[in-house]
Short mmCIF file of C-alpha atoms in Angstrom, two decimals:
data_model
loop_
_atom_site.label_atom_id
_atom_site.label_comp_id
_atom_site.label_asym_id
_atom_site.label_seq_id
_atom_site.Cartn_x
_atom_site.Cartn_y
_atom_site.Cartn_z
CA UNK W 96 0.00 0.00 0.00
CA UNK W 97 2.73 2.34 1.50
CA UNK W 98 4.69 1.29 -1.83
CA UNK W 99 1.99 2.22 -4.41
CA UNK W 100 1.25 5.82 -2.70
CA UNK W 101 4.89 6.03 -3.73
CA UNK W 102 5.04 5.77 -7.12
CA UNK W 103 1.82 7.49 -7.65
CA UNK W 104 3.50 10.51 -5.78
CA UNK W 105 6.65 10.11 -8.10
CA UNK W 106 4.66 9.68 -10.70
CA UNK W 107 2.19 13.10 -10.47
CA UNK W 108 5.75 15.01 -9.75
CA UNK W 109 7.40 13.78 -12.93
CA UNK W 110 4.19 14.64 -14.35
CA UNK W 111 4.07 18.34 -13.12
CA UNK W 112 8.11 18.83 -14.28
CA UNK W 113 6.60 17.20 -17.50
CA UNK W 114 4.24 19.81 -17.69
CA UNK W 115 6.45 22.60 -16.34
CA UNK W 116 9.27 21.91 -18.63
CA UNK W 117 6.43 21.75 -22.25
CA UNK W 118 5.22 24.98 -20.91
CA UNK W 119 8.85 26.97 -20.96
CA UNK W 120 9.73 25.39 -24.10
CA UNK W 121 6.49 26.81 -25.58
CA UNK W 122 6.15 30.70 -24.21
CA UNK W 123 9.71 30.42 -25.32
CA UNK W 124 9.22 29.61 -28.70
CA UNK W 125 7.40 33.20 -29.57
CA UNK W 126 10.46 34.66 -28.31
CA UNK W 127 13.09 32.61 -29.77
CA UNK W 128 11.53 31.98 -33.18
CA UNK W 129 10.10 34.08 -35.87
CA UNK W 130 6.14 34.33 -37.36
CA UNK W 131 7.44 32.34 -40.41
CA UNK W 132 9.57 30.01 -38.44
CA UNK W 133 6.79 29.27 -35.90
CA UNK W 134 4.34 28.30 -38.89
CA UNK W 135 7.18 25.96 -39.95
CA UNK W 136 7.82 24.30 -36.84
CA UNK W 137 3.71 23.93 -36.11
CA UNK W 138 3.77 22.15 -39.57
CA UNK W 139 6.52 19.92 -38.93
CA UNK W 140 4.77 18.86 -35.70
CA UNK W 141 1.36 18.44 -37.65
CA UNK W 142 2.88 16.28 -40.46
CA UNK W 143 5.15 14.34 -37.97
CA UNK W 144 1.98 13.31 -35.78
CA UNK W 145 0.05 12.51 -39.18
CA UNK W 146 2.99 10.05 -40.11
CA UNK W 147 3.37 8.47 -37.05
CA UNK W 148 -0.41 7.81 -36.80
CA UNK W 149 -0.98 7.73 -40.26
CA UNK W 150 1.25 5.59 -41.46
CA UNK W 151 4.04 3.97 -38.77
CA UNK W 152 1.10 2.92 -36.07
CA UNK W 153 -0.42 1.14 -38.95
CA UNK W 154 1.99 -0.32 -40.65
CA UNK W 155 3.32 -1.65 -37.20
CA UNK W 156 -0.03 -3.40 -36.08
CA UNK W 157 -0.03 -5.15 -39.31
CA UNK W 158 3.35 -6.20 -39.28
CA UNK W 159 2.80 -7.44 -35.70
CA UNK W 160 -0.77 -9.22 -37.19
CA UNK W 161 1.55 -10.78 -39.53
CA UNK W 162 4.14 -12.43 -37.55
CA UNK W 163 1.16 -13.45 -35.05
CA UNK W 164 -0.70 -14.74 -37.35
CA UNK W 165 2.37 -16.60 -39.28
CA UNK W 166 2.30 -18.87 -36.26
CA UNK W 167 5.91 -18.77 -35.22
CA UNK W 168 6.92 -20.43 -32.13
CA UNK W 169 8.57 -18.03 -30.37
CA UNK W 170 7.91 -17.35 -27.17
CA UNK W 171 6.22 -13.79 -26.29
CA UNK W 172 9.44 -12.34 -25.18
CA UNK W 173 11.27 -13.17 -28.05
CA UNK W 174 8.38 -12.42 -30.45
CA UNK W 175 8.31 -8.68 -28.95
CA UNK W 176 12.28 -8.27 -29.39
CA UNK W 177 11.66 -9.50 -32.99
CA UNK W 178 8.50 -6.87 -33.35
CA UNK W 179 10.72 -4.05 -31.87
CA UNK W 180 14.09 -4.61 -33.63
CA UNK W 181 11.46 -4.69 -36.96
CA UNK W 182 10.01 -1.37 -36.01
CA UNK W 183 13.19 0.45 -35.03
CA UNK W 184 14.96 -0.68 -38.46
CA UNK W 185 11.88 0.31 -40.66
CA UNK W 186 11.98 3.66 -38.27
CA UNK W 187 15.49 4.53 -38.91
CA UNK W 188 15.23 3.29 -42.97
CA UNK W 189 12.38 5.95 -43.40
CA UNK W 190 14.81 8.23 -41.66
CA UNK W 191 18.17 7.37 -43.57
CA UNK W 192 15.94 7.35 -46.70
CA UNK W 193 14.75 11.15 -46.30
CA UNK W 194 18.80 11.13 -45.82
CA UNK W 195 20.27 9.90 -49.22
CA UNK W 196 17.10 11.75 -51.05
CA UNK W 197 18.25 15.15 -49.79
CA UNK W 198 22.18 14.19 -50.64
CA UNK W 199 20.97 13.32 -53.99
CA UNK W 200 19.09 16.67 -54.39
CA UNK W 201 21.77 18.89 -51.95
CA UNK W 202 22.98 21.81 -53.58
CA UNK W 203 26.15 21.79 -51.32
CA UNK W 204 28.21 18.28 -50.61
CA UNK W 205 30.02 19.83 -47.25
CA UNK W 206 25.95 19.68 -45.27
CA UNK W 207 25.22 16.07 -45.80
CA UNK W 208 28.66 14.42 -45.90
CA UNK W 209 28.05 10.69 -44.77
CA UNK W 210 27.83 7.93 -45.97
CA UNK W 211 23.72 6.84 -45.08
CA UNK W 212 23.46 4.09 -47.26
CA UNK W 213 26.77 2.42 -45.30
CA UNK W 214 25.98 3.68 -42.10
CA UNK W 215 22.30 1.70 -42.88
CA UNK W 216 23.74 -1.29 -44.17
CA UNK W 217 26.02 -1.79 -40.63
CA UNK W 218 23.01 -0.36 -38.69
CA UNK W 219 20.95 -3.42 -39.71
CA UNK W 220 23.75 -5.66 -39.44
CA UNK W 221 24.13 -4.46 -36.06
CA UNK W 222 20.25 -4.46 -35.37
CA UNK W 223 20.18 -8.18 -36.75
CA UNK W 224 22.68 -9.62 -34.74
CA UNK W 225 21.59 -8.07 -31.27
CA UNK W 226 18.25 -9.06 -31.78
CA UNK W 227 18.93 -12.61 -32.92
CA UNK W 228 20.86 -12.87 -29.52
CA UNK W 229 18.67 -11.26 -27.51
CA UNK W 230 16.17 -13.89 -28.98
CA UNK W 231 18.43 -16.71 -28.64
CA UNK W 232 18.89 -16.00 -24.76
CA UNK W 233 15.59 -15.48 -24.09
CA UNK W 234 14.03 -19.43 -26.01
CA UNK W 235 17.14 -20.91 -24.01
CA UNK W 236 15.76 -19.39 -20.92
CA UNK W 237 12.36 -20.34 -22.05
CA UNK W 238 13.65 -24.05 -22.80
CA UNK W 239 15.67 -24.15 -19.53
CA UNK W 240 12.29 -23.46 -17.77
CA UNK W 241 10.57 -25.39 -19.19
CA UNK W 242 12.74 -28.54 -18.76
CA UNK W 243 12.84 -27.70 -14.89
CA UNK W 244 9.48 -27.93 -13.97
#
């Protein structure tokens, strides 16, 4: 009981310094930005909540349908780590797509100087491996259980 009060209390004050710290940020931004630059922001904010909802929440549910339904016998766990390592590579391939299209339309080579494409590639490779052995740990944990009870 004493335990719950706790966390409710920790969580209403990181609440309120939520609050408090959206509220700065925004009677700053009249100050800090222009009318044109304001407009610009607001937009970027409208079209990034229309993509996420739009288009990533979607496409997530069905890709999590899919591997549900696909029947694979993974355990939850290891089915979630799968779902999430699919999600964060799709995320950051939207993001290193946007990217290589501006390289290939930048007037100036010195503002997007890396290489995305290779930076992708070993993000993925990187992204594959962890979560294979995240998911290997977690069916030998699951088959270790299992054989113990």
């Amino acid at each position: 009981m004493k335990r719950a009060t706790a966390f409710k209390t920790v969580r209403a004050g990181l609440g309120m310094a939520g609050l408090g710290i959206i509220a700065y940020g925004l009677l700053g931004l009249p100050t800090q930005l222009g009318p044109a630059q304001l407009v610009g922001l607001l937009t970027w904010m409208a079209v990034a909540v229309l993509i996420h909802d739009g288009v990533i929440v979607p496409l997530s549910t069905l890709a999590g349908a899919a591997l549900t339904r696909t029947g694979s016998k993974l355990q939850p766990a290891s089915a979630a780590v799968l779902r999430g390592a699919l999600l964060t590579g799709a995320l950051v391939t939207l993001v290193a797509g946007i990217l290589l299209k501006a390289k290939s339309v930048a007037q100036s080579v010195t503002v997007l100087e890396a290489d995305y494409a290779m930076n992708l590639v070993w993000f993925w490779a990187l992204l594959a491996l962890a979560s294979a052995a995240g998911i290997l740990i977690l069916e030998r944990r699951a088959r270790f259980a299992r054989s113990n009870h």
